[in-house]
XYZ file of C-alpha atoms in Angstrom:
561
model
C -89.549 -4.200 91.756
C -91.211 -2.643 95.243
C -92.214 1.047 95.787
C -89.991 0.592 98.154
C -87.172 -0.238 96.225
C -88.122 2.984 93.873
C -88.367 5.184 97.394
C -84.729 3.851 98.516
C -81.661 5.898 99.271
C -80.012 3.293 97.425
C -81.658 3.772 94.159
C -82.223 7.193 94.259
C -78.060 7.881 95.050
C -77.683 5.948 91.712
C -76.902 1.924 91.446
C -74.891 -0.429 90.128
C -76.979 -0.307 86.863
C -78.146 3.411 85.817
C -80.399 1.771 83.040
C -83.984 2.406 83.410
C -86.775 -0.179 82.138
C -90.527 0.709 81.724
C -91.558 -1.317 84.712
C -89.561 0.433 86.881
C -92.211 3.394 86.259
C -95.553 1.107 87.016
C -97.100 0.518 90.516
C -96.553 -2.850 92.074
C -98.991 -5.631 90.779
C -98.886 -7.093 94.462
C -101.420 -5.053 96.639
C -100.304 -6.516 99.576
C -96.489 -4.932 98.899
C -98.559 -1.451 98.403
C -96.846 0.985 101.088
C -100.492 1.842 101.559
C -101.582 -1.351 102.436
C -99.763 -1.659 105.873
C -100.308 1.889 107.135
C -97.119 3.360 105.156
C -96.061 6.870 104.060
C -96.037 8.486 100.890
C -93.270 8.211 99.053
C -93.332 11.989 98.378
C -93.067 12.703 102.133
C -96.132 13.842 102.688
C -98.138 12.501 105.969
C -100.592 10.696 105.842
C -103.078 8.652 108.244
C -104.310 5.062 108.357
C -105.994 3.758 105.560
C -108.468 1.200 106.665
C -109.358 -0.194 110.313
C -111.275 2.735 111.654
C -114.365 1.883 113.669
C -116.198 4.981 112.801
C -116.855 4.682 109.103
C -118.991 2.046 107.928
C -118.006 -0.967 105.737
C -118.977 0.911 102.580
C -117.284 4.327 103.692
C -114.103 2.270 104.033
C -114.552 0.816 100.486
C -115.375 4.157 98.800
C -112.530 5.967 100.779
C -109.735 3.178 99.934
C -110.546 3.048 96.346
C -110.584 7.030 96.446
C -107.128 6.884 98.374
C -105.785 4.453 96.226
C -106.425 5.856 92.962
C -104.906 9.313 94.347
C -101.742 7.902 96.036
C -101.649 5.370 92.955
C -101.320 8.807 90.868
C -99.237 10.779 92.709
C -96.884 7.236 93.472
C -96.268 6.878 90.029
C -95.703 10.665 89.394
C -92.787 10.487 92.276
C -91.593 7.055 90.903
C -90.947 8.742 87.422
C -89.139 11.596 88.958
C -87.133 9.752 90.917
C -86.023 7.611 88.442
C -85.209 10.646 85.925
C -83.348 11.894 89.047
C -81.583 8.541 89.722
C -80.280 8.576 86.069
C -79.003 12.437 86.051
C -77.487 11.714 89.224
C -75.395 8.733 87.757
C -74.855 10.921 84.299
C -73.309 13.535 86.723
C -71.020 11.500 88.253
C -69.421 9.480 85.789
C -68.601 13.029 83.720
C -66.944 14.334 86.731
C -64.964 11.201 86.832
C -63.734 11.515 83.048
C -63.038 15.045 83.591
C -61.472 14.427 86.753
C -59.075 11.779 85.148
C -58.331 14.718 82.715
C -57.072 16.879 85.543
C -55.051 13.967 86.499
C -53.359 13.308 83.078
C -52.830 17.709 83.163
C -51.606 17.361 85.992
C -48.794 14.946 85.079
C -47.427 17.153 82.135
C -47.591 19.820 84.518
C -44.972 17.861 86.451
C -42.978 16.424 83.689
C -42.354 20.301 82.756
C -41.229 21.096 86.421
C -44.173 23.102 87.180
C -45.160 20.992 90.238
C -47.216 23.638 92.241
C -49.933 23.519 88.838
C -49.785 19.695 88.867
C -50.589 19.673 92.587
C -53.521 21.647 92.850
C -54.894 19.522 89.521
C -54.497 16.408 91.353
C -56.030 17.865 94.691
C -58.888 18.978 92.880
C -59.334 15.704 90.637
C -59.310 13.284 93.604
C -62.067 14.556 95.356
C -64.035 13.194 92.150
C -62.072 10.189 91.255
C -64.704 7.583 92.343
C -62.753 4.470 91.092
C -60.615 3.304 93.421
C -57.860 2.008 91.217
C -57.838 5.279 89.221
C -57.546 6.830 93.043
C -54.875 4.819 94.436
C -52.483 6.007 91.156
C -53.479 9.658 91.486
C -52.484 9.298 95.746
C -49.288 7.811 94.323
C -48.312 10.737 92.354
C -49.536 13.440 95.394
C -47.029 11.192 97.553
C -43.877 11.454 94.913
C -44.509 15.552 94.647
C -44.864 15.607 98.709
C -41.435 13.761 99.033
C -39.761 15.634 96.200
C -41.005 18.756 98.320
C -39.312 17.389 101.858
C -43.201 16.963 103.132
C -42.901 13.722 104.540
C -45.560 14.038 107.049
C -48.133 14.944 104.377
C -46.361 11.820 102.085
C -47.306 9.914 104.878
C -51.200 10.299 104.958
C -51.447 9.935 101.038
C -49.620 6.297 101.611
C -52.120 5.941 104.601
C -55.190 6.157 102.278
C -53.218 4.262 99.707
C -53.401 1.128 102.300
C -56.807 1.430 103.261
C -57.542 1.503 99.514
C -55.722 -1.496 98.709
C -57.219 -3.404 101.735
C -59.988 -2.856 100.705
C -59.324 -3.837 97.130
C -57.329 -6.753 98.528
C -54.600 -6.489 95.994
C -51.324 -7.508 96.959
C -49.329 -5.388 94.319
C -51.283 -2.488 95.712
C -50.477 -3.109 99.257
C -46.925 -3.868 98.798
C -46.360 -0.281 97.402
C -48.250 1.382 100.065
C -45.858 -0.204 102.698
C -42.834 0.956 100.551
C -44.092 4.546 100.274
C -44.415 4.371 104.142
C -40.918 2.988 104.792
C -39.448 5.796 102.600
C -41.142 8.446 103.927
C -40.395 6.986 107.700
C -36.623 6.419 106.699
C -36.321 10.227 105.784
C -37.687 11.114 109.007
C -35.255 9.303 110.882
C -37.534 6.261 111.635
C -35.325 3.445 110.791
C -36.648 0.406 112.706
C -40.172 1.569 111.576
C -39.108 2.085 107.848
C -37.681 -1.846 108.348
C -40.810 -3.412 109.359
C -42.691 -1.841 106.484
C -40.331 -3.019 104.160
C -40.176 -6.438 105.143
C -44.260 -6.011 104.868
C -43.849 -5.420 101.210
C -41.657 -7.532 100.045
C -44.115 -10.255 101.997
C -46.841 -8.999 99.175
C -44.291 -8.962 95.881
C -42.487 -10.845 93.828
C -39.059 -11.322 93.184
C -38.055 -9.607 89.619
C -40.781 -6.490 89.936
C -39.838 -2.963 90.297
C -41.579 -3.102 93.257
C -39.336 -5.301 94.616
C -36.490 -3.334 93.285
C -37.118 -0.209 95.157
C -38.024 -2.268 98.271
C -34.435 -3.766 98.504
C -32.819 -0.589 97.614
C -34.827 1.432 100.740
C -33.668 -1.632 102.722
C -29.983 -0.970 102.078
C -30.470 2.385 102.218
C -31.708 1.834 106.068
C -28.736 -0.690 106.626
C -26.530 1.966 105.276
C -27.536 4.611 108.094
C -27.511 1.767 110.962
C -23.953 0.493 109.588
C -25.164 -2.901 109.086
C -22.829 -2.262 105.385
C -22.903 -6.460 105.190
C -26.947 -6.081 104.963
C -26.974 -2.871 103.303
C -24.744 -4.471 100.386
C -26.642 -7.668 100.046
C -29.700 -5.278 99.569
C -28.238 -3.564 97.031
C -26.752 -6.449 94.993
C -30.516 -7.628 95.420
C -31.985 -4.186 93.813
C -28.926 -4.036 91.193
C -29.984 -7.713 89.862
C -33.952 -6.824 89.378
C -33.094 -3.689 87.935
C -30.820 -5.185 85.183
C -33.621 -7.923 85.163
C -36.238 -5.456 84.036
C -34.387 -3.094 82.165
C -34.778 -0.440 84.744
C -31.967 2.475 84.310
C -33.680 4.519 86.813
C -33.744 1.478 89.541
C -29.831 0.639 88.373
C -29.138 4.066 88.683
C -30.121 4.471 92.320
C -28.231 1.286 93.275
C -24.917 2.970 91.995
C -25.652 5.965 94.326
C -26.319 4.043 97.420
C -22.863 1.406 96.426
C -20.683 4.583 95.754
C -22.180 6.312 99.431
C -21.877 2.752 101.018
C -17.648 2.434 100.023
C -17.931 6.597 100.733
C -18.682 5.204 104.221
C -15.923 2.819 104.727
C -13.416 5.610 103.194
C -12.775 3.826 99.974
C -12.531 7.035 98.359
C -11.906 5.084 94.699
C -14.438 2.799 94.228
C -17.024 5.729 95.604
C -16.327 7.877 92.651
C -16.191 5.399 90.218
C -20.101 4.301 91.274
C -20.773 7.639 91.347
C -19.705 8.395 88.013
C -21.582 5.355 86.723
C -24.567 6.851 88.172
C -23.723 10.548 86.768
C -23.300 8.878 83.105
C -26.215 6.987 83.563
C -28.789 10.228 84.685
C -27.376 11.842 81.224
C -29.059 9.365 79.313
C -32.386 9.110 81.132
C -35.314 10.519 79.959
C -34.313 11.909 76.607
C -31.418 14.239 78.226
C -33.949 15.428 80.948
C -31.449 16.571 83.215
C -33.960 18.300 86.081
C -35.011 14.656 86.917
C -34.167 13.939 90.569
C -32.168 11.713 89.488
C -30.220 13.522 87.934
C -30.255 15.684 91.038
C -29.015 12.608 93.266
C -26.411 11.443 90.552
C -24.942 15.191 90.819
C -24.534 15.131 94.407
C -23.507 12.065 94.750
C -20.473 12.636 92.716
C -19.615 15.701 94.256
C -19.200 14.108 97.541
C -17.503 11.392 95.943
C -15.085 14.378 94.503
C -14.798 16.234 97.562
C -13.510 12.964 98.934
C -10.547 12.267 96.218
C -9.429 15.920 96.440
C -10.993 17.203 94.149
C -12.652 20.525 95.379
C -13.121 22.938 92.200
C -15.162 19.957 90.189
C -16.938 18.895 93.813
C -18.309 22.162 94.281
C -19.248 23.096 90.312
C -21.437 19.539 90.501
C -22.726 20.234 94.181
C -23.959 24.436 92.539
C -25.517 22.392 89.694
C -27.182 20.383 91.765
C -28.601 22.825 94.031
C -29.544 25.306 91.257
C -31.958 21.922 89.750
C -33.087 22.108 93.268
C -34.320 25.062 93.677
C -35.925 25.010 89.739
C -37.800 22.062 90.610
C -38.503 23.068 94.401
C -36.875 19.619 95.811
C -36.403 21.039 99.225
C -34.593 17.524 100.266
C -32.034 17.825 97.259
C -31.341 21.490 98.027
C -30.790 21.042 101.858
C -28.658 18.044 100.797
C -26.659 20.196 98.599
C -25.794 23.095 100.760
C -24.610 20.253 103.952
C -22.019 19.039 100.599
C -21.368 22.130 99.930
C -20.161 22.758 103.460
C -18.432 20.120 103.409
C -16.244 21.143 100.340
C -15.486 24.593 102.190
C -14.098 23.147 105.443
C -11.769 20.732 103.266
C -11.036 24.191 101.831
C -10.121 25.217 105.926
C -13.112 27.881 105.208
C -14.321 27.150 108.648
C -16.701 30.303 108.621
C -18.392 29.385 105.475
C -18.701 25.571 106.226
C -20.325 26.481 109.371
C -22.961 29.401 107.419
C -23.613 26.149 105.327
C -24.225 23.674 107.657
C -26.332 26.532 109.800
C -28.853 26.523 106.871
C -29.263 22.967 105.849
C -30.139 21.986 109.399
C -32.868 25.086 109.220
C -34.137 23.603 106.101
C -33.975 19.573 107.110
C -36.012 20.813 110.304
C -38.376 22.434 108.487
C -39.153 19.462 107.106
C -38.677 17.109 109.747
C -35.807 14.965 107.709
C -33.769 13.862 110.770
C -31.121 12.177 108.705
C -30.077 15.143 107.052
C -30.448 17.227 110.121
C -27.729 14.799 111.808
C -25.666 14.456 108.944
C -25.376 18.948 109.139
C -24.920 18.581 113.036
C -21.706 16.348 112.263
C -20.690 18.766 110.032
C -21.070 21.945 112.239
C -19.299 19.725 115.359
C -16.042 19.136 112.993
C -16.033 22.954 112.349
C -16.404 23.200 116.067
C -13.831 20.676 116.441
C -11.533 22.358 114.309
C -11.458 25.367 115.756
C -11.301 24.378 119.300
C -7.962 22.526 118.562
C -6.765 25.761 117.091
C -7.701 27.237 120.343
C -9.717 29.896 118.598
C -12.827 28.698 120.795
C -13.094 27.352 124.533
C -14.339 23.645 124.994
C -17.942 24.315 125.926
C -18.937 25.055 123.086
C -17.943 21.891 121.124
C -19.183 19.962 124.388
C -22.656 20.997 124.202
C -23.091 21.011 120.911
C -22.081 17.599 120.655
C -24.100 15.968 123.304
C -26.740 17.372 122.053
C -25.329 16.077 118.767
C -25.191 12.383 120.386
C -29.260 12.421 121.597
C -29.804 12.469 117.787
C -27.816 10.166 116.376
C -28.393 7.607 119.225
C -32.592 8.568 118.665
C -32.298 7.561 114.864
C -29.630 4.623 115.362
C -26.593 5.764 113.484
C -24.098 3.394 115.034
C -20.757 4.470 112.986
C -21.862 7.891 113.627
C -22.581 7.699 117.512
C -18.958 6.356 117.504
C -17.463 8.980 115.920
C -18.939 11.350 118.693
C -18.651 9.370 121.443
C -14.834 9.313 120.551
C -15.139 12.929 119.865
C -16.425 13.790 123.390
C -13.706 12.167 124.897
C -10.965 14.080 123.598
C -13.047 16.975 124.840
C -13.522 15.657 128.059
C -9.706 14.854 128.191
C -8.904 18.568 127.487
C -11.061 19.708 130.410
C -9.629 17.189 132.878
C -12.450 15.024 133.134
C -10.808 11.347 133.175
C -13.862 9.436 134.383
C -16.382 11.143 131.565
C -13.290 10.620 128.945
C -12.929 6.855 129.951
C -16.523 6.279 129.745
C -16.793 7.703 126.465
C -13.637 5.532 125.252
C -14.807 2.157 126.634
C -18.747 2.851 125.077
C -16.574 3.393 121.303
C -14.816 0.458 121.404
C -17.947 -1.612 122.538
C -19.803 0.043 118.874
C -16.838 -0.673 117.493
C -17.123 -4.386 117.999
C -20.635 -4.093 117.369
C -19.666 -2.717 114.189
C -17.792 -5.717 113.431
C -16.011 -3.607 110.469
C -12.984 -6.538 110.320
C -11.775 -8.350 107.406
C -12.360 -12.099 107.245
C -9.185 -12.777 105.959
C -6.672 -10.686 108.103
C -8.747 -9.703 110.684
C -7.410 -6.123 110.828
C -10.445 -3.361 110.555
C -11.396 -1.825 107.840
C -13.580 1.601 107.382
C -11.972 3.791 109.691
C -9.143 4.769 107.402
C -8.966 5.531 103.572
C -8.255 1.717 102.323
C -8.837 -0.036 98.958
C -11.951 -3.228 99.408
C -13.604 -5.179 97.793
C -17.295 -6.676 97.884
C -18.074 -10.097 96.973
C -20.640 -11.919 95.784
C -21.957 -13.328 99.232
C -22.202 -9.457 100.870
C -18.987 -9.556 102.588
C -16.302 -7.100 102.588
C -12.239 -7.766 102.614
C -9.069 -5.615 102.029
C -8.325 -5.384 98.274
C -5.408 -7.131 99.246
C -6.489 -9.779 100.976
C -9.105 -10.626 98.067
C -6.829 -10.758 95.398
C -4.522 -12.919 97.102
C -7.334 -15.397 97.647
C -8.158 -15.414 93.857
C -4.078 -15.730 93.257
C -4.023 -19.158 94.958
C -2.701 -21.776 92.967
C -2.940 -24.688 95.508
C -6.015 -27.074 95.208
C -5.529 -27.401 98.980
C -6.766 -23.816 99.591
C -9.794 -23.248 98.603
C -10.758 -19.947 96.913
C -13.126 -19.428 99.333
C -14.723 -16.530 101.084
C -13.318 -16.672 104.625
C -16.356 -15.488 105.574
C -19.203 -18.005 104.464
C -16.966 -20.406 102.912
C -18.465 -20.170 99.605
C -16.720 -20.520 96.234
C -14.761 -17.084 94.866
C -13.733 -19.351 91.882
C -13.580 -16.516 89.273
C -12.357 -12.979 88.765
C -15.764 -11.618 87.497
C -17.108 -12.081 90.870
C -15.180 -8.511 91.924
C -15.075 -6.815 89.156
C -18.043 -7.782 86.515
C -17.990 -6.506 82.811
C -21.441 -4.507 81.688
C -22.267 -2.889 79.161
C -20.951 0.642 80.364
C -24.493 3.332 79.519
C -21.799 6.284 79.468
C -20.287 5.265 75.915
C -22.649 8.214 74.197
C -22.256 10.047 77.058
C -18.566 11.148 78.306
C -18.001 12.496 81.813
C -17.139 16.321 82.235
C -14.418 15.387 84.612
C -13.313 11.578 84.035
C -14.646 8.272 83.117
C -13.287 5.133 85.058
C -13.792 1.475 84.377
C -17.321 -0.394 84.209
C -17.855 -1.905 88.200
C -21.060 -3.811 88.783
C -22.310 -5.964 91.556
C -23.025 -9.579 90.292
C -25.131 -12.142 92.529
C -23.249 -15.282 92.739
C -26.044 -18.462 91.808
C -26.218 -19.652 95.635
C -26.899 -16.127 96.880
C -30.117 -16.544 99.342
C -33.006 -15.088 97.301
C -36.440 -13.487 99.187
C -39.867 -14.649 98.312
C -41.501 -11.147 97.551
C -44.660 -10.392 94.663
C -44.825 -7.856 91.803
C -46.280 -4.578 90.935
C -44.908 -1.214 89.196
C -44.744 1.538 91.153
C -46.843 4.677 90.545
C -44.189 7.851 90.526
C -44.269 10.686 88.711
């Protein structure tokens, strides 16, 4: 090894190898690699002039003053070779202790959370990752800043810790790491109202996973979650049946879990008011028995909500509202700003099906204040919709004039139309023309009218069988197999046919509905230990028939707190 080498940045900011050998400390047996010998510096940083070449001294000046030189920058190059070396070696001592008791903080810091003391666990991890120096270790510590963020409503901030979590795992080149930075983008873009955006960076990580990983899992459930706020319900269903499959696959009650939510808000949707509670209680049972009775988990938190809406729905206001105050007191324990602005636009809900238009309104008021505050446009709309029916409501009592209700739901319409909520730009646009018909307007109120029936065919909410609509009135369905939707009716009639010349087939896709299973399947029901406070219906489950079309994806766990 050089001087050179010795002198480097490189060496002296600690290698690959922090080991020190004895020749590392001797000068360089090769003159002619001397930095001496071709005019160099010192490798203290000292100056110094040329050594030889200088036509004023004499032959044996030269030879007297380059043996003299030598022997003195020989000396002091050793002495600075030794130091530097010593230095090298602290340097690299320094840095890998930092890293251990960085990866402490990081451990700390996940208690910290597990005991709902997320502000602690925060600043651990913020402090630890400016001295995590493996990347690996770095990309799992980013993953846990990005759960706390989104637990928090930060999305924007989410977003730049699943920024850094890409660049790390391109330049790692790991697939399993890439595929759950692009998922951690596409949730944090769905919550801020960026649907299409959320859409391409799912399909970008299910392009890096495979097919029965969590990864995966999560991936098809933020895809049907997306669906489910475009009302594409065929696409959002086929996602979940997707997500419900890996997640019995794995053994995953917290994956399973989060299916039943989005299933029971998906038939919620289509105002099957039945088979929304029942997934919602199978959620609710299912958060009981997660994580050793943990109930401030957030998904706990989403099970609760979930079945108060599901409640409010079916009638039932008194239970609705004592799970919806549950929920939002876990909410404001844990600091989940989404859950708690999520819980207060319920809880309006539940007081104007209570004709408490005042209160409603004070609700909805507050959870669009919080949703902007942290830029979650779904919720925002969702609070909108619910102030514009309180609106609504009181114009028709004539308690209010019409401009007031016509403003705010135009303004109500830019939204919805910005994010892509189909169903819900239909409900407006037919709102608005009622309004417009009350003030006289006939060309604003036909133009309003002929743009709803257009999303209405768009919507293409129509049963294969009978080819009446479904979704826009409380009806009873049923979801098959293939991710198509009929009447109750019409599906048990199919499965009632005794004639070998009718197929039992779905009208849809033609394929085979040959047993019973297929629309209500049998599972082992995880609320047997556990019985609802309110009531416990029958085990539903989504089954994948064998010819379902199945996505070439790759695996990797995620990294959530």
């Amino acid at each position: 090894m050089s001087w050179e080498s010795i002198a480097s940045q490189e060496y002296l900011s600690g290698g690959v190898s922090h080991q020190l050998s004895a020749t590392r400390l001797l000068s360089s047996p090769d003159g002619s690699r001397h930095p001496l010998d071709g005019g160099g510096w010192p490798p203290w940083g000292g100056t110094a002039g040329p050594v030889g070449g200088a036509d004023s001294y004499s032959s044996l000046h030269r030879g007297t003053s380059a043996t003299t030189a030598e022997a003195a920058y020989g000396s002091a190059g050793r002495s600075a070779g030794h130091h530097s070396g010593i230095w090298g070696c602290f340097r690299a001592c320094q840095a890998r202790i930092h890293h251990s008791i960085a990866k402490r903080k990081v451990e700390q810091g996940v208690r910290l959370y597990n005991q709902h003391k997320q502000q602690a666990a925060v600043r651990k991890w913020r402090s630890a990752l400016k001295a995590i120096r493996k990347r690996e270790d770095k990309f799992i510590l980013l993953g846990y800043l990005y759960q706390a963020y989104m637990d928090w409503g930060k999305y924007r901030d989410s977003l730049e810790f699943a920024h850094r979590q890409l660049c790390i795992s391109e330049e790692l080149d790991s697939p399993n790491m890439r595929a759950e930075s692009y998922l951690n983008l596409a949730r944090a873009h769905e919550q801020l109202g960026g649907l299409e955006r959320a859409l391409a960076y799912a399909r970008q990580s299910l392009y890096n996973e495979c097919e029965q990983c969590i990864t995966a899992g999560h991936v098809h459930l933020t895809v049907g979650s997306v669906y489910l706020e475009l009302a594409g319900f065929n696409k959002a269903l086929d996602s979940f049946q997707h997500a419900h499959k890996i997640a019995q696959t794995v053994q995953d009650p917290a994956l399973e879990l989060q299916v039943y939510v989005g299933l029971s808000e998906l038939f919620s949707r289509l105002q099957d008011a039945d088979k929304s509670a029942r997934y919602a209680a199978k959620a609710y049972d299912l958060s009981r028995s997660l994580q050793l009775g943990d109930l401030n988990s957030r998904h706990h938190r989403a099970a609760l909500l979930q079945m108060a809406s599901a409640l409010r729905k079916q009638g039932e206001l008194g239970d609705a509202q004592d799970y919806c105050s549950e929920a939002t007191r876990l909410a404001l324990i844990s600091g989940d700003q989404a859950t708690y602005a999520r819980s207060i636009r319920i809880m309006g809900d539940i007081y104007r099906k209570k004709s408490d238009i005042n209160k409603a309104f004070r609700q909805y008021e507050s959870a669009m204040g919080s949703a902007a505050a942290m830029g979650d446009r779904v919720i925002q709309m969702e609070s909108m919709d619910g102030a514009a029916r309180c609106l609504e409501a009181l114009r028709l009592q004539h308690k209010i004039c019409n401009c007031r209700p016509l403003e705010f739901n135009t303004r109500l319409l830019e939204v919805a139309s910005s994010v892509g909520a189909k169903m819900l730009v239909r409900v407006v646009r037919t709102r608005l023309a009622r309004i417009y018909g009350a003030l006289g307007d006939d060309d604003q109120r036909l133009h309003h009218e002929r743009v709803s029936a257009r999303l209405q065919q768009d919507l293409d909410l129509q049963c294969g069988a009978c080819g009446s609509p479904y979704g826009l009135e409380a009806d009873s369905l049923e979801a098959l197999p293939c991710a198509h939707i009929l009447h109750a009716r019409c599906a048990h009639d199919i499965l009632r046919r005794r004639d070998k010349r009718k197929k039992r087939n779905c009208p849809e896709c033609d394929r085979s509905m040959s047993s019973r299973l297929f629309l209500n399947c049998d599972v082992d029901n995880t609320s047997a230990h556990y019985p609802p406070e309110s009531f416990s219906p029958g085990p539903v489950s989504i089954c994948s028939s064998e010819n379902s079309t199945q996505l070439y994806v790759a695996g990797h766990v995620t990294s959530s707190v």
